Amino acid sequence: MNPPATTQDAPEQTRLDENICVHIFTASAAMVGVCLTVVGIIRVVISQHKSDLFADDLLAVNAMLYLISSLLSYWALRTRNVTRNYRLERTADIIFLVALTLTAVSAAYITWAMSVH
């Protein structure tokens, strides 16, 4: 994803960037809610088993990454500066992918921790 090179490509590239930003924004916002819900469920499970898991801390960090990604993509949607829009969208995309990877790691850790206990 490179910034538009010519003015002829600019409207199409901007439209694609806005589509990506909208998807990152909506998915990140939804994943914040998912992470918070799972943290609540994990806390209930922890209180039932009288053991502590690292999973709730991991998911709290994950929720913050999704929140940052969501805020950056919202900022990218609101800015009129094409260069700033590109940088914000790229940063939001990278943070979203890191958070998505951390979601998979969290799920694997929760599954492993539940089977051990």
Short mmCIF file of N, CA and C in Angstrom, two decimals:
data_model
loop_
_atom_site.label_atom_id
_atom_site.label_comp_id
_atom_site.label_asym_id
_atom_site.label_seq_id
_atom_site.Cartn_x
_atom_site.Cartn_y
_atom_site.Cartn_z
N MET A 1 0.83 -1.17 0.00
CA MET A 1 0.00 0.00 0.00
C MET A 1 0.88 1.24 0.00
N ASN A 2 1.04 1.84 -1.14
CA ASN A 2 1.84 3.04 -1.27
C ASN A 2 0.93 4.25 -1.41
N PRO A 3 1.41 5.42 -1.00
CA PRO A 3 0.60 6.61 -1.21
C PRO A 3 0.41 6.85 -2.70
N PRO A 4 -0.67 7.52 -3.09
CA PRO A 4 -0.93 7.74 -4.50
C PRO A 4 0.20 8.51 -5.16
N ALA A 5 0.62 8.03 -6.34
CA ALA A 5 1.73 8.64 -7.05
C ALA A 5 1.27 9.79 -7.94
N THR A 6 0.10 9.66 -8.52
CA THR A 6 -0.40 10.70 -9.41
C THR A 6 -1.76 11.16 -8.95
N THR A 7 -2.17 12.31 -9.45
CA THR A 7 -3.49 12.82 -9.07
C THR A 7 -4.59 11.99 -9.69
N GLN A 8 -4.30 11.31 -10.79
CA GLN A 8 -5.30 10.48 -11.44
C GLN A 8 -5.63 9.25 -10.57
N ASP A 9 -4.62 8.70 -9.89
CA ASP A 9 -4.82 7.54 -9.02
C ASP A 9 -5.34 7.92 -7.63
N ALA A 10 -5.25 9.19 -7.26
CA ALA A 10 -5.56 9.63 -5.90
C ALA A 10 -6.98 9.28 -5.46
N PRO A 11 -8.04 9.55 -6.24
CA PRO A 11 -9.38 9.24 -5.75
C PRO A 11 -9.58 7.74 -5.50
N GLU A 12 -9.08 6.89 -6.37
CA GLU A 12 -9.23 5.45 -6.20
C GLU A 12 -8.46 4.96 -4.99
N GLN A 13 -7.20 5.42 -4.82
CA GLN A 13 -6.38 5.01 -3.69
C GLN A 13 -6.99 5.51 -2.38
N THR A 14 -7.48 6.74 -2.36
CA THR A 14 -8.11 7.28 -1.16
C THR A 14 -9.34 6.48 -0.80
N ARG A 15 -10.14 6.10 -1.80
CA ARG A 15 -11.34 5.30 -1.55
C ARG A 15 -10.97 3.95 -0.96
N LEU A 16 -9.90 3.31 -1.48
CA LEU A 16 -9.45 2.03 -0.94
C LEU A 16 -8.95 2.19 0.49
N ASP A 17 -8.17 3.26 0.76
CA ASP A 17 -7.67 3.50 2.11
C ASP A 17 -8.81 3.73 3.08
N GLU A 18 -9.83 4.47 2.67
CA GLU A 18 -10.98 4.71 3.54
C GLU A 18 -11.72 3.41 3.82
N ASN A 19 -11.82 2.53 2.82
CA ASN A 19 -12.47 1.24 3.04
C ASN A 19 -11.70 0.42 4.06
N ILE A 20 -10.38 0.41 3.96
CA ILE A 20 -9.56 -0.32 4.91
C ILE A 20 -9.72 0.27 6.30
N CYS A 21 -9.70 1.59 6.40
CA CYS A 21 -9.87 2.25 7.69
C CYS A 21 -11.21 1.92 8.33
N VAL A 22 -12.25 1.90 7.54
CA VAL A 22 -13.59 1.58 8.06
C VAL A 22 -13.60 0.15 8.60
N HIS A 23 -13.00 -0.78 7.87
CA HIS A 23 -12.96 -2.17 8.32
C HIS A 23 -12.13 -2.33 9.59
N ILE A 24 -10.98 -1.67 9.64
CA ILE A 24 -10.14 -1.73 10.84
C ILE A 24 -10.89 -1.13 12.02
N PHE A 25 -11.54 0.01 11.79
CA PHE A 25 -12.26 0.69 12.86
C PHE A 25 -13.37 -0.19 13.44
N THR A 26 -14.19 -0.76 12.57
CA THR A 26 -15.31 -1.56 13.07
C THR A 26 -14.84 -2.87 13.70
N ALA A 27 -13.85 -3.51 13.09
CA ALA A 27 -13.35 -4.78 13.65
C ALA A 27 -12.63 -4.54 14.97
N SER A 28 -11.84 -3.49 15.06
CA SER A 28 -11.13 -3.20 16.31
C SER A 28 -12.09 -2.87 17.43
N ALA A 29 -13.09 -2.07 17.13
CA ALA A 29 -14.07 -1.72 18.16
C ALA A 29 -14.81 -2.96 18.66
N ALA A 30 -15.16 -3.84 17.76
CA ALA A 30 -15.84 -5.08 18.16
C ALA A 30 -14.92 -5.96 18.99
N MET A 31 -13.65 -6.03 18.62
CA MET A 31 -12.71 -6.88 19.34
C MET A 31 -12.40 -6.36 20.74
N VAL A 32 -12.49 -5.04 20.96
CA VAL A 32 -12.35 -4.50 22.31
C VAL A 32 -13.44 -5.11 23.19
N GLY A 33 -14.67 -5.12 22.69
CA GLY A 33 -15.77 -5.72 23.43
C GLY A 33 -15.58 -7.21 23.67
N VAL A 34 -15.09 -7.92 22.68
CA VAL A 34 -14.83 -9.35 22.83
C VAL A 34 -13.79 -9.60 23.92
N CYS A 35 -12.70 -8.84 23.87
CA CYS A 35 -11.65 -9.02 24.88
C CYS A 35 -12.17 -8.74 26.28
N LEU A 36 -12.94 -7.67 26.43
CA LEU A 36 -13.48 -7.34 27.75
C LEU A 36 -14.45 -8.41 28.24
N THR A 37 -15.24 -8.97 27.34
CA THR A 37 -16.16 -10.05 27.71
C THR A 37 -15.39 -11.28 28.17
N VAL A 38 -14.36 -11.64 27.44
CA VAL A 38 -13.57 -12.82 27.80
C VAL A 38 -12.82 -12.58 29.12
N VAL A 39 -12.35 -11.35 29.36
CA VAL A 39 -11.72 -11.05 30.65
C VAL A 39 -12.71 -11.31 31.78
N GLY A 40 -13.95 -10.87 31.61
CA GLY A 40 -14.98 -11.12 32.62
C GLY A 40 -15.23 -12.59 32.84
N ILE A 41 -15.31 -13.34 31.77
CA ILE A 41 -15.52 -14.79 31.87
C ILE A 41 -14.33 -15.46 32.55
N ILE A 42 -13.12 -15.05 32.17
CA ILE A 42 -11.91 -15.62 32.79
C ILE A 42 -11.90 -15.34 34.29
N ARG A 43 -12.29 -14.14 34.69
CA ARG A 43 -12.32 -13.80 36.12
C ARG A 43 -13.30 -14.70 36.88
N VAL A 44 -14.44 -15.01 36.26
CA VAL A 44 -15.40 -15.91 36.90
C VAL A 44 -14.80 -17.31 37.04
N VAL A 45 -14.15 -17.79 35.98
CA VAL A 45 -13.52 -19.11 36.02
C VAL A 45 -12.42 -19.15 37.07
N ILE A 46 -11.62 -18.09 37.13
CA ILE A 46 -10.54 -18.03 38.11
C ILE A 46 -11.09 -18.07 39.53
N SER A 47 -12.17 -17.34 39.78
CA SER A 47 -12.74 -17.34 41.13
C SER A 47 -13.33 -18.71 41.50
N GLN A 48 -13.81 -19.45 40.53
CA GLN A 48 -14.36 -20.78 40.78
C GLN A 48 -13.26 -21.80 41.09
N HIS A 49 -12.14 -21.67 40.41
CA HIS A 49 -11.05 -22.66 40.56
C HIS A 49 -10.01 -22.24 41.57
N LYS A 50 -10.16 -21.05 42.13
CA LYS A 50 -9.22 -20.54 43.13
C LYS A 50 -7.77 -20.53 42.64
N SER A 51 -7.61 -20.25 41.37
CA SER A 51 -6.26 -20.13 40.80
C SER A 51 -6.22 -18.87 39.96
N ASP A 52 -5.03 -18.38 39.74
CA ASP A 52 -4.88 -17.15 38.97
C ASP A 52 -4.24 -17.47 37.63
N LEU A 53 -4.75 -16.84 36.59
CA LEU A 53 -4.21 -17.02 35.25
C LEU A 53 -3.64 -15.70 34.75
N PHE A 54 -2.67 -15.82 33.90
CA PHE A 54 -2.08 -14.66 33.24
C PHE A 54 -2.97 -14.19 32.09
N ALA A 55 -3.97 -14.99 31.74
CA ALA A 55 -4.78 -14.73 30.55
C ALA A 55 -5.54 -13.42 30.63
N ASP A 56 -6.06 -13.06 31.81
CA ASP A 56 -6.82 -11.82 31.90
C ASP A 56 -5.94 -10.60 31.67
N ASP A 57 -4.69 -10.65 32.13
CA ASP A 57 -3.75 -9.56 31.85
C ASP A 57 -3.42 -9.48 30.37
N LEU A 58 -3.22 -10.63 29.76
CA LEU A 58 -2.91 -10.71 28.33
C LEU A 58 -4.06 -10.14 27.50
N LEU A 59 -5.29 -10.48 27.89
CA LEU A 59 -6.46 -9.98 27.16
C LEU A 59 -6.69 -8.48 27.40
N ALA A 60 -6.32 -7.98 28.57
CA ALA A 60 -6.44 -6.54 28.82
C ALA A 60 -5.48 -5.76 27.91
N VAL A 61 -4.26 -6.27 27.76
CA VAL A 61 -3.30 -5.64 26.83
C VAL A 61 -3.84 -5.73 25.41
N ASN A 62 -4.41 -6.87 25.08
CA ASN A 62 -4.99 -7.08 23.75
C ASN A 62 -6.11 -6.07 23.48
N ALA A 63 -6.96 -5.85 24.46
CA ALA A 63 -8.05 -4.88 24.31
C ALA A 63 -7.51 -3.48 24.07
N MET A 64 -6.42 -3.13 24.77
CA MET A 64 -5.81 -1.80 24.59
C MET A 64 -5.22 -1.66 23.18
N LEU A 65 -4.62 -2.72 22.66
CA LEU A 65 -4.10 -2.66 21.29
C LEU A 65 -5.22 -2.46 20.28
N TYR A 66 -6.32 -3.18 20.47
CA TYR A 66 -7.47 -2.99 19.58
C TYR A 66 -8.03 -1.57 19.70
N LEU A 67 -8.06 -1.04 20.91
CA LEU A 67 -8.55 0.32 21.11
C LEU A 67 -7.66 1.33 20.40
N ILE A 68 -6.35 1.17 20.52
CA ILE A 68 -5.42 2.07 19.83
C ILE A 68 -5.60 1.97 18.32
N SER A 69 -5.74 0.77 17.81
CA SER A 69 -5.96 0.56 16.38
C SER A 69 -7.26 1.24 15.93
N SER A 70 -8.29 1.10 16.73
CA SER A 70 -9.58 1.71 16.41
C SER A 70 -9.49 3.24 16.40
N LEU A 71 -8.82 3.80 17.40
CA LEU A 71 -8.68 5.26 17.47
C LEU A 71 -7.84 5.80 16.31
N LEU A 72 -6.77 5.09 15.96
CA LEU A 72 -5.94 5.53 14.83
C LEU A 72 -6.70 5.46 13.51
N SER A 73 -7.48 4.41 13.32
CA SER A 73 -8.24 4.32 12.07
C SER A 73 -9.34 5.37 12.02
N TYR A 74 -9.92 5.70 13.17
CA TYR A 74 -10.92 6.78 13.21
C TYR A 74 -10.26 8.11 12.87
N TRP A 75 -9.09 8.34 13.42
CA TRP A 75 -8.35 9.57 13.12
C TRP A 75 -8.00 9.63 11.64
N ALA A 76 -7.61 8.50 11.07
CA ALA A 76 -7.29 8.46 9.63
C ALA A 76 -8.53 8.79 8.80
N LEU A 77 -9.69 8.32 9.22
CA LEU A 77 -10.93 8.63 8.49
C LEU A 77 -11.27 10.11 8.57
N ARG A 78 -10.91 10.76 9.67
CA ARG A 78 -11.27 12.16 9.89
C ARG A 78 -10.28 13.15 9.29
N THR A 79 -9.05 12.72 9.02
CA THR A 79 -8.04 13.66 8.52
C THR A 79 -8.22 13.91 7.02
N ARG A 80 -7.85 15.08 6.61
CA ARG A 80 -7.92 15.45 5.19
C ARG A 80 -6.56 15.41 4.52
N ASN A 81 -5.50 15.31 5.31
CA ASN A 81 -4.14 15.26 4.80
C ASN A 81 -3.86 13.84 4.31
N VAL A 82 -3.57 13.68 3.03
CA VAL A 82 -3.39 12.35 2.43
C VAL A 82 -2.19 11.63 3.02
N THR A 83 -1.08 12.35 3.23
CA THR A 83 0.12 11.72 3.80
C THR A 83 -0.14 11.25 5.22
N ARG A 84 -0.77 12.11 6.03
CA ARG A 84 -1.10 11.72 7.39
C ARG A 84 -2.08 10.56 7.40
N ASN A 85 -3.06 10.59 6.49
CA ASN A 85 -4.04 9.52 6.39
C ASN A 85 -3.34 8.20 6.11
N TYR A 86 -2.41 8.21 5.20
CA TYR A 86 -1.68 6.99 4.83
C TYR A 86 -0.90 6.44 6.03
N ARG A 87 -0.17 7.34 6.74
CA ARG A 87 0.62 6.90 7.90
C ARG A 87 -0.27 6.36 9.02
N LEU A 88 -1.36 7.03 9.29
CA LEU A 88 -2.27 6.58 10.34
C LEU A 88 -2.90 5.24 9.98
N GLU A 89 -3.31 5.12 8.73
CA GLU A 89 -3.94 3.87 8.29
C GLU A 89 -2.95 2.72 8.36
N ARG A 90 -1.73 2.96 7.98
CA ARG A 90 -0.68 1.93 8.00
C ARG A 90 -0.37 1.51 9.44
N THR A 91 -0.26 2.49 10.34
CA THR A 91 0.01 2.20 11.75
C THR A 91 -1.15 1.44 12.37
N ALA A 92 -2.39 1.86 12.08
CA ALA A 92 -3.57 1.16 12.60
C ALA A 92 -3.60 -0.27 12.10
N ASP A 93 -3.23 -0.47 10.85
CA ASP A 93 -3.21 -1.80 10.25
C ASP A 93 -2.20 -2.70 10.95
N ILE A 94 -1.01 -2.19 11.20
CA ILE A 94 0.04 -2.97 11.85
C ILE A 94 -0.37 -3.33 13.28
N ILE A 95 -0.88 -2.35 14.02
CA ILE A 95 -1.31 -2.61 15.40
C ILE A 95 -2.46 -3.60 15.42
N PHE A 96 -3.38 -3.49 14.46
CA PHE A 96 -4.49 -4.44 14.39
C PHE A 96 -3.97 -5.86 14.16
N LEU A 97 -3.00 -6.03 13.28
CA LEU A 97 -2.44 -7.36 13.02
C LEU A 97 -1.69 -7.91 14.23
N VAL A 98 -1.00 -7.05 14.96
CA VAL A 98 -0.33 -7.48 16.20
C VAL A 98 -1.37 -7.94 17.22
N ALA A 99 -2.45 -7.16 17.36
CA ALA A 99 -3.51 -7.51 18.30
C ALA A 99 -4.20 -8.80 17.88
N LEU A 100 -4.39 -8.99 16.59
CA LEU A 100 -5.01 -10.22 16.10
C LEU A 100 -4.14 -11.43 16.41
N THR A 101 -2.84 -11.28 16.25
CA THR A 101 -1.90 -12.35 16.60
C THR A 101 -1.94 -12.63 18.10
N LEU A 102 -1.99 -11.57 18.90
CA LEU A 102 -2.06 -11.73 20.34
C LEU A 102 -3.38 -12.41 20.75
N THR A 103 -4.44 -12.19 20.00
CA THR A 103 -5.70 -12.87 20.27
C THR A 103 -5.54 -14.38 20.10
N ALA A 104 -4.86 -14.78 19.05
CA ALA A 104 -4.63 -16.22 18.82
C ALA A 104 -3.73 -16.80 19.91
N VAL A 105 -2.70 -16.06 20.31
CA VAL A 105 -1.82 -16.51 21.38
C VAL A 105 -2.60 -16.63 22.69
N SER A 106 -3.45 -15.65 22.97
CA SER A 106 -4.28 -15.69 24.18
C SER A 106 -5.21 -16.89 24.18
N ALA A 107 -5.82 -17.16 23.05
CA ALA A 107 -6.71 -18.32 22.96
C ALA A 107 -5.96 -19.62 23.20
N ALA A 108 -4.77 -19.72 22.64
CA ALA A 108 -3.96 -20.92 22.85
C ALA A 108 -3.56 -21.05 24.31
N TYR A 109 -3.17 -19.94 24.93
CA TYR A 109 -2.77 -19.96 26.33
C TYR A 109 -3.95 -20.33 27.23
N ILE A 110 -5.12 -19.76 26.98
CA ILE A 110 -6.30 -20.08 27.78
C ILE A 110 -6.65 -21.55 27.65
N THR A 111 -6.61 -22.07 26.44
CA THR A 111 -6.90 -23.48 26.22
C THR A 111 -5.91 -24.36 26.97
N TRP A 112 -4.63 -24.04 26.88
CA TRP A 112 -3.60 -24.81 27.58
C TRP A 112 -3.78 -24.70 29.09
N ALA A 113 -4.03 -23.49 29.61
CA ALA A 113 -4.17 -23.29 31.05
C ALA A 113 -5.40 -24.01 31.60
N MET A 114 -6.48 -24.03 30.85
CA MET A 114 -7.69 -24.70 31.29
C MET A 114 -7.50 -26.22 31.32
N SER A 115 -6.73 -26.75 30.37
CA SER A 115 -6.53 -28.20 30.36
C SER A 115 -5.58 -28.66 31.45
N VAL A 116 -4.65 -27.81 31.86
CA VAL A 116 -3.70 -28.13 32.92
C VAL A 116 -4.39 -28.12 34.28
N HIS A 117 -5.25 -27.12 34.49
CA HIS A 117 -5.95 -27.00 35.78
C HIS A 117 -7.13 -27.90 35.74
#
